[in-house]
Amino acid sequence: MFTGIIEAIGRVEALEDRGGDRRIRIDTGSDAGMKAGALDLGQVSMGDSIAVNGVCLTVVELSARGFAADVSRETLSLTTLGTLKAGARVNLEQALRLSTPLGGHLVSGHVDGVGTLLEVREDARSWRLQIHAPGELARYIAPKGSICVDGTSLTVNRVKGAVFDLNIVPHTLGATIVGEYRVGSRVNLEVDLIARYLERLLLGEQAVEHAGTGLTEEFLRRHGFA
């Protein structure tokens, strides 16, 4: 589990194709182009989890300057990790410990889909972003709810269909890769865990017959929720 509070920005040092999947090497050093310093790997061991742009990866190699992780074909196809190039900067967060303050929201590191940035505009010292989410995720995104974008915990301002708006404050712009986004950028999205579990609970025993469809307006009306 993670919090969505980015600890550092790393840089992709190398990408190695290995029989259909890929090994990614991340440089976490303070001169890797980061604004917030290096990721502290002092408590990281082999097999630990680190989120890279919101994707939970398992550490398979450790060095003085960073770590390596294997990325499956499934993850390469369903996230933006499949399009990363050497030199790309990435958001990094170590797995949540019981002593870690929960400053963002509970994040699993299991990406639900890839969104597309439709608009970027300045608003005083902040940025306003408009992102189009995959249609099947729209029902989980609510105004003032939480969403994870490339591993960053953010608050949704407005929602219209599958399009939602975000306000990015100056600290987040400097401490994450959000400042590098441009119209057309593709971003990893993870919706709020509570919304997913709530849907399943509401479906109850009918979860099996509704597999793949989730809640519908007709279902909610029939059970007095709308």
mmCIF file of C-alpha atoms in Angstrom:
data_model
loop_
_atom_site.group_PDB
_atom_site.id
_atom_site.type_symbol
_atom_site.label_atom_id
_atom_site.label_comp_id
_atom_site.label_asym_id
_atom_site.label_seq_id
_atom_site.Cartn_x
_atom_site.Cartn_y
_atom_site.Cartn_z
ATOM 1 C CA MET A 1 0.000 0.000 0.000
ATOM 2 C CA PHE A 2 1.017 3.609 -0.612
ATOM 3 C CA THR A 3 -0.221 7.088 0.289
ATOM 4 C CA GLY A 4 0.127 8.936 -3.010
ATOM 5 C CA ILE A 5 2.612 11.368 -1.440
ATOM 6 C CA ILE A 6 5.599 11.347 -3.800
ATOM 7 C CA GLU A 7 8.914 11.024 -1.977
ATOM 8 C CA ALA A 8 11.299 11.737 -4.835
ATOM 9 C CA ILE A 9 11.677 11.956 -8.586
ATOM 10 C CA GLY A 10 13.963 9.353 -10.142
ATOM 11 C CA ARG A 11 15.262 8.857 -13.639
ATOM 12 C CA VAL A 12 15.024 5.775 -15.852
ATOM 13 C CA GLU A 13 18.630 4.663 -16.205
ATOM 14 C CA ALA A 14 18.047 1.703 -18.510
ATOM 15 C CA LEU A 15 15.359 -0.566 -19.951
ATOM 16 C CA GLU A 16 16.221 -4.187 -20.703
ATOM 17 C CA ASP A 17 13.904 -6.429 -22.726
ATOM 18 C CA ARG A 18 13.842 -9.913 -21.247
ATOM 19 C CA GLY A 19 11.866 -12.543 -23.107
ATOM 20 C CA GLY A 20 8.794 -10.429 -23.715
ATOM 21 C CA ASP A 21 8.778 -8.467 -20.477
ATOM 22 C CA ARG A 22 11.188 -5.791 -19.296
ATOM 23 C CA ARG A 23 13.573 -4.901 -16.487
ATOM 24 C CA ILE A 24 13.657 -1.242 -15.544
ATOM 25 C CA ARG A 25 16.571 0.391 -13.738
ATOM 26 C CA ILE A 26 15.841 3.558 -11.778
ATOM 27 C CA ASP A 27 18.483 6.051 -10.674
ATOM 28 C CA THR A 28 17.328 7.547 -7.373
ATOM 29 C CA GLY A 29 20.428 9.693 -6.751
ATOM 30 C CA SER A 30 20.119 13.368 -5.825
ATOM 31 C CA ASP A 31 21.642 14.373 -9.179
ATOM 32 C CA ALA A 32 19.078 12.375 -11.156
ATOM 33 C CA GLY A 33 17.247 15.561 -12.041
ATOM 34 C CA MET A 34 15.173 15.704 -8.870
ATOM 35 C CA LYS A 35 14.031 18.794 -7.050
ATOM 36 C CA ALA A 36 13.320 17.142 -3.725
ATOM 37 C CA GLY A 37 16.474 15.080 -3.153
ATOM 38 C CA ALA A 38 17.213 11.383 -3.440
ATOM 39 C CA LEU A 39 14.926 8.552 -2.424
ATOM 40 C CA ASP A 40 16.203 7.068 0.832
ATOM 41 C CA LEU A 41 16.852 3.390 0.115
ATOM 42 C CA GLY A 42 18.348 2.749 3.551
ATOM 43 C CA GLN A 43 15.378 0.653 4.694
ATOM 44 C CA VAL A 44 14.652 -0.965 1.338
ATOM 45 C CA SER A 45 15.403 -4.664 0.898
ATOM 46 C CA MET A 46 15.159 -7.111 -1.976
ATOM 47 C CA GLY A 47 11.501 -7.951 -2.584
ATOM 48 C CA ASP A 48 10.184 -4.664 -1.206
ATOM 49 C CA SER A 49 7.669 -2.586 -3.154
ATOM 50 C CA ILE A 50 8.267 0.830 -4.701
ATOM 51 C CA ALA A 51 5.667 2.700 -6.732
ATOM 52 C CA VAL A 52 6.985 4.054 -10.047
ATOM 53 C CA ASN A 53 4.516 6.528 -11.574
ATOM 54 C CA GLY A 54 1.875 4.872 -9.439
ATOM 55 C CA VAL A 55 2.706 1.297 -10.453
ATOM 56 C CA CYS A 56 3.697 -1.040 -7.614
ATOM 57 C CA LEU A 57 6.949 -2.779 -8.584
ATOM 58 C CA THR A 58 9.061 -5.310 -6.704
ATOM 59 C CA VAL A 59 12.732 -4.535 -6.106
ATOM 60 C CA VAL A 60 14.931 -7.272 -7.646
ATOM 61 C CA GLU A 61 18.266 -5.433 -7.530
ATOM 62 C CA LEU A 62 19.684 -2.735 -5.245
ATOM 63 C CA SER A 63 22.698 -0.508 -5.740
ATOM 64 C CA ALA A 64 24.165 2.603 -4.172
ATOM 65 C CA ARG A 65 22.372 4.724 -6.749
ATOM 66 C CA GLY A 66 19.046 3.007 -7.224
ATOM 67 C CA PHE A 67 17.145 -0.178 -7.884
ATOM 68 C CA ALA A 68 15.843 -2.446 -10.629
ATOM 69 C CA ALA A 69 12.428 -4.058 -11.026
ATOM 70 C CA ASP A 70 10.817 -6.412 -13.515
ATOM 71 C CA VAL A 71 7.728 -5.211 -15.398
ATOM 72 C CA SER A 72 5.380 -7.884 -16.757
ATOM 73 C CA ARG A 73 3.762 -7.796 -20.185
ATOM 74 C CA GLU A 74 0.425 -7.173 -18.458
ATOM 75 C CA THR A 75 1.769 -4.064 -16.737
ATOM 76 C CA LEU A 76 3.558 -2.859 -19.871
ATOM 77 C CA SER A 77 0.307 -3.035 -21.833
ATOM 78 C CA LEU A 78 -2.034 -1.531 -19.227
ATOM 79 C CA THR A 79 0.097 1.354 -17.896
ATOM 80 C CA THR A 80 2.391 4.039 -19.266
ATOM 81 C CA LEU A 81 5.478 2.092 -18.179
ATOM 82 C CA GLY A 82 5.459 0.435 -21.596
ATOM 83 C CA THR A 83 6.219 3.785 -23.251
ATOM 84 C CA LEU A 84 8.990 4.951 -20.907
ATOM 85 C CA LYS A 85 12.365 5.768 -22.445
ATOM 86 C CA ALA A 86 15.807 5.945 -20.858
ATOM 87 C CA GLY A 87 16.218 9.343 -19.234
ATOM 88 C CA ALA A 88 12.521 9.784 -18.387
ATOM 89 C CA ARG A 89 11.772 11.183 -14.943
ATOM 90 C CA VAL A 90 9.387 9.201 -12.749
ATOM 91 C CA ASN A 91 7.523 9.662 -9.468
ATOM 92 C CA LEU A 92 8.742 7.383 -6.668
ATOM 93 C CA GLU A 93 7.204 6.302 -3.376
ATOM 94 C CA GLN A 94 8.196 3.524 -1.007
ATOM 95 C CA ALA A 95 5.534 1.237 0.429
ATOM 96 C CA LEU A 96 3.532 2.524 3.379
ATOM 97 C CA ARG A 97 4.771 1.600 6.853
ATOM 98 C CA LEU A 98 2.570 1.585 9.953
ATOM 99 C CA SER A 99 4.546 4.572 11.233
ATOM 100 C CA THR A 100 4.016 6.598 8.038
ATOM 101 C CA PRO A 101 1.563 9.515 8.262
ATOM 102 C CA LEU A 102 -1.314 8.984 5.830
ATOM 103 C CA GLY A 103 -1.042 12.382 4.169
ATOM 104 C CA GLY A 104 -2.760 11.410 0.917
ATOM 105 C CA HIS A 105 -5.189 8.496 0.611
ATOM 106 C CA LEU A 106 -4.857 4.710 0.522
ATOM 107 C CA VAL A 107 -3.309 3.710 -2.803
ATOM 108 C CA SER A 108 -2.689 0.109 -3.896
ATOM 109 C CA GLY A 109 -0.298 0.746 -6.776
ATOM 110 C CA HIS A 110 -2.587 -1.254 -9.084
ATOM 111 C CA VAL A 111 -3.350 1.050 -12.002
ATOM 112 C CA ASP A 112 -6.978 0.976 -13.188
ATOM 113 C CA GLY A 113 -6.432 2.668 -16.532
ATOM 114 C CA VAL A 114 -4.602 5.324 -18.523
ATOM 115 C CA GLY A 115 -6.011 8.820 -18.904
ATOM 116 C CA THR A 116 -5.217 11.542 -21.445
ATOM 117 C CA LEU A 117 -4.510 15.164 -20.574
ATOM 118 C CA LEU A 118 -6.933 17.436 -22.450
ATOM 119 C CA GLU A 119 -6.018 20.838 -21.046
ATOM 120 C CA VAL A 120 -3.275 22.532 -19.024
ATOM 121 C CA ARG A 121 -3.626 26.142 -17.970
ATOM 122 C CA GLU A 122 -2.096 28.384 -15.338
ATOM 123 C CA ASP A 123 -4.244 29.733 -12.507
ATOM 124 C CA ALA A 124 -2.191 32.169 -10.404
ATOM 125 C CA ARG A 125 0.673 29.995 -9.102
ATOM 126 C CA SER A 126 -1.247 26.760 -9.604
ATOM 127 C CA TRP A 127 -2.020 24.700 -12.688
ATOM 128 C CA ARG A 128 -5.452 23.516 -13.762
ATOM 129 C CA LEU A 129 -5.537 20.123 -15.475
ATOM 130 C CA GLN A 130 -8.369 18.466 -17.354
ATOM 131 C CA ILE A 131 -8.036 14.701 -17.842
ATOM 132 C CA HIS A 132 -10.142 12.258 -19.835
ATOM 133 C CA ALA A 133 -10.451 8.916 -18.041
ATOM 134 C CA PRO A 134 -11.416 5.577 -19.616
ATOM 135 C CA GLY A 135 -15.209 5.384 -19.699
ATOM 136 C CA GLU A 136 -15.404 2.398 -17.374
ATOM 137 C CA LEU A 137 -13.687 4.396 -14.592
ATOM 138 C CA ALA A 138 -15.942 7.450 -14.755
ATOM 139 C CA ARG A 139 -18.426 6.128 -12.182
ATOM 140 C CA TYR A 140 -15.664 5.933 -9.539
ATOM 141 C CA ILE A 141 -14.582 9.585 -9.909
ATOM 142 C CA ALA A 142 -16.491 12.112 -7.797
ATOM 143 C CA PRO A 143 -16.114 15.847 -7.084
ATOM 144 C CA LYS A 144 -13.906 16.399 -4.013
ATOM 145 C CA GLY A 145 -13.032 12.716 -4.044
ATOM 146 C CA SER A 146 -9.512 11.333 -4.332
ATOM 147 C CA ILE A 147 -7.739 10.010 -7.403
ATOM 148 C CA CYS A 148 -4.159 8.890 -7.978
ATOM 149 C CA VAL A 149 -2.443 10.286 -11.095
ATOM 150 C CA ASP A 150 0.988 8.796 -11.852
ATOM 151 C CA GLY A 151 1.206 7.876 -8.175
ATOM 152 C CA THR A 152 0.243 11.338 -6.894
ATOM 153 C CA SER A 153 -2.761 11.630 -4.570
ATOM 154 C CA LEU A 154 -4.962 14.468 -5.866
ATOM 155 C CA THR A 155 -8.404 15.903 -5.157
ATOM 156 C CA VAL A 156 -10.953 16.001 -7.964
ATOM 157 C CA ASN A 157 -12.461 19.470 -8.446
ATOM 158 C CA ARG A 158 -15.160 18.820 -11.035
ATOM 159 C CA VAL A 159 -16.423 15.907 -13.105
ATOM 160 C CA LYS A 160 -18.331 15.890 -16.383
ATOM 161 C CA GLY A 161 -18.849 12.437 -17.814
ATOM 162 C CA ALA A 162 -15.428 10.822 -18.095
ATOM 163 C CA VAL A 163 -13.575 14.164 -17.862
ATOM 164 C CA PHE A 164 -12.372 15.503 -14.517
ATOM 165 C CA ASP A 165 -10.532 18.644 -13.382
ATOM 166 C CA LEU A 166 -7.640 19.007 -10.960
ATOM 167 C CA ASN A 167 -5.898 21.937 -9.302
ATOM 168 C CA ILE A 168 -2.150 21.448 -8.854
ATOM 169 C CA VAL A 169 -0.528 23.637 -6.185
ATOM 170 C CA PRO A 170 3.072 24.905 -6.522
ATOM 171 C CA HIS A 171 4.504 22.323 -4.085
ATOM 172 C CA THR A 172 3.106 19.433 -6.123
ATOM 173 C CA LEU A 173 4.397 20.983 -9.342
ATOM 174 C CA GLY A 174 7.909 21.047 -7.891
ATOM 175 C CA ALA A 175 7.877 17.706 -6.077
ATOM 176 C CA THR A 176 6.404 15.502 -8.852
ATOM 177 C CA ILE A 177 6.546 15.129 -12.634
ATOM 178 C CA VAL A 178 3.216 16.944 -13.060
ATOM 179 C CA GLY A 179 5.120 20.039 -14.153
ATOM 180 C CA GLU A 180 6.248 18.132 -17.256
ATOM 181 C CA TYR A 181 2.715 17.314 -18.441
ATOM 182 C CA ARG A 182 1.520 18.666 -21.757
ATOM 183 C CA VAL A 183 -1.743 18.326 -23.681
ATOM 184 C CA GLY A 184 -1.861 14.742 -24.927
ATOM 185 C CA SER A 185 0.258 13.332 -22.079
ATOM 186 C CA ARG A 186 -0.913 9.893 -20.958
ATOM 187 C CA VAL A 187 -1.084 9.271 -17.212
ATOM 188 C CA ASN A 188 -1.663 6.275 -14.964
ATOM 189 C CA LEU A 189 -4.923 6.455 -13.009
ATOM 190 C CA GLU A 190 -5.976 4.611 -9.881
ATOM 191 C CA VAL A 191 -9.453 5.350 -8.557
ATOM 192 C CA ASP A 192 -10.349 5.463 -4.884
ATOM 193 C CA LEU A 193 -10.343 2.006 -3.291
ATOM 194 C CA ILE A 194 -13.393 2.848 -1.198
ATOM 195 C CA ALA A 195 -15.469 3.531 -4.322
ATOM 196 C CA ARG A 196 -14.585 0.134 -5.772
ATOM 197 C CA TYR A 197 -15.430 -1.767 -2.575
ATOM 198 C CA LEU A 198 -18.626 0.232 -2.076
ATOM 199 C CA GLU A 199 -19.812 -0.801 -5.536
ATOM 200 C CA ARG A 200 -19.145 -4.453 -4.762
ATOM 201 C CA LEU A 201 -20.927 -4.232 -1.410
ATOM 202 C CA LEU A 202 -23.985 -2.585 -2.949
ATOM 203 C CA LEU A 203 -24.204 -5.315 -5.560
ATOM 204 C CA GLY A 204 -24.082 -7.959 -2.836
ATOM 205 C CA GLU A 205 -25.091 -11.413 -4.094
ATOM 206 C CA GLN A 206 -25.825 -9.933 -7.501
ATOM 207 C CA ALA A 207 -22.129 -9.140 -7.991
ATOM 208 C CA VAL A 208 -21.750 -12.339 -10.020
ATOM 209 C CA GLU A 209 -24.589 -11.593 -12.445
ATOM 210 C CA HIS A 210 -23.328 -8.030 -12.810
ATOM 211 C CA ALA A 211 -19.722 -9.115 -13.400
ATOM 212 C CA GLY A 212 -18.062 -6.738 -15.835
ATOM 213 C CA THR A 213 -20.900 -4.166 -15.704
ATOM 214 C CA GLY A 214 -20.821 -2.846 -12.134
ATOM 215 C CA LEU A 215 -23.557 -0.598 -10.801
ATOM 216 C CA THR A 216 -26.111 0.784 -13.221
ATOM 217 C CA GLU A 217 -28.729 3.533 -12.807
ATOM 218 C CA GLU A 218 -31.455 0.907 -13.158
ATOM 219 C CA PHE A 219 -29.936 -1.205 -10.348
ATOM 220 C CA LEU A 220 -29.671 1.821 -8.030
ATOM 221 C CA ARG A 221 -33.280 2.871 -8.705
ATOM 222 C CA ARG A 222 -34.558 -0.658 -8.074
ATOM 223 C CA HIS A 223 -32.862 -0.715 -4.679
ATOM 224 C CA GLY A 224 -33.854 2.780 -3.602
ATOM 225 C CA PHE A 225 -30.534 4.563 -4.100
ATOM 226 C CA ALA A 226 -31.711 6.872 -6.901
#
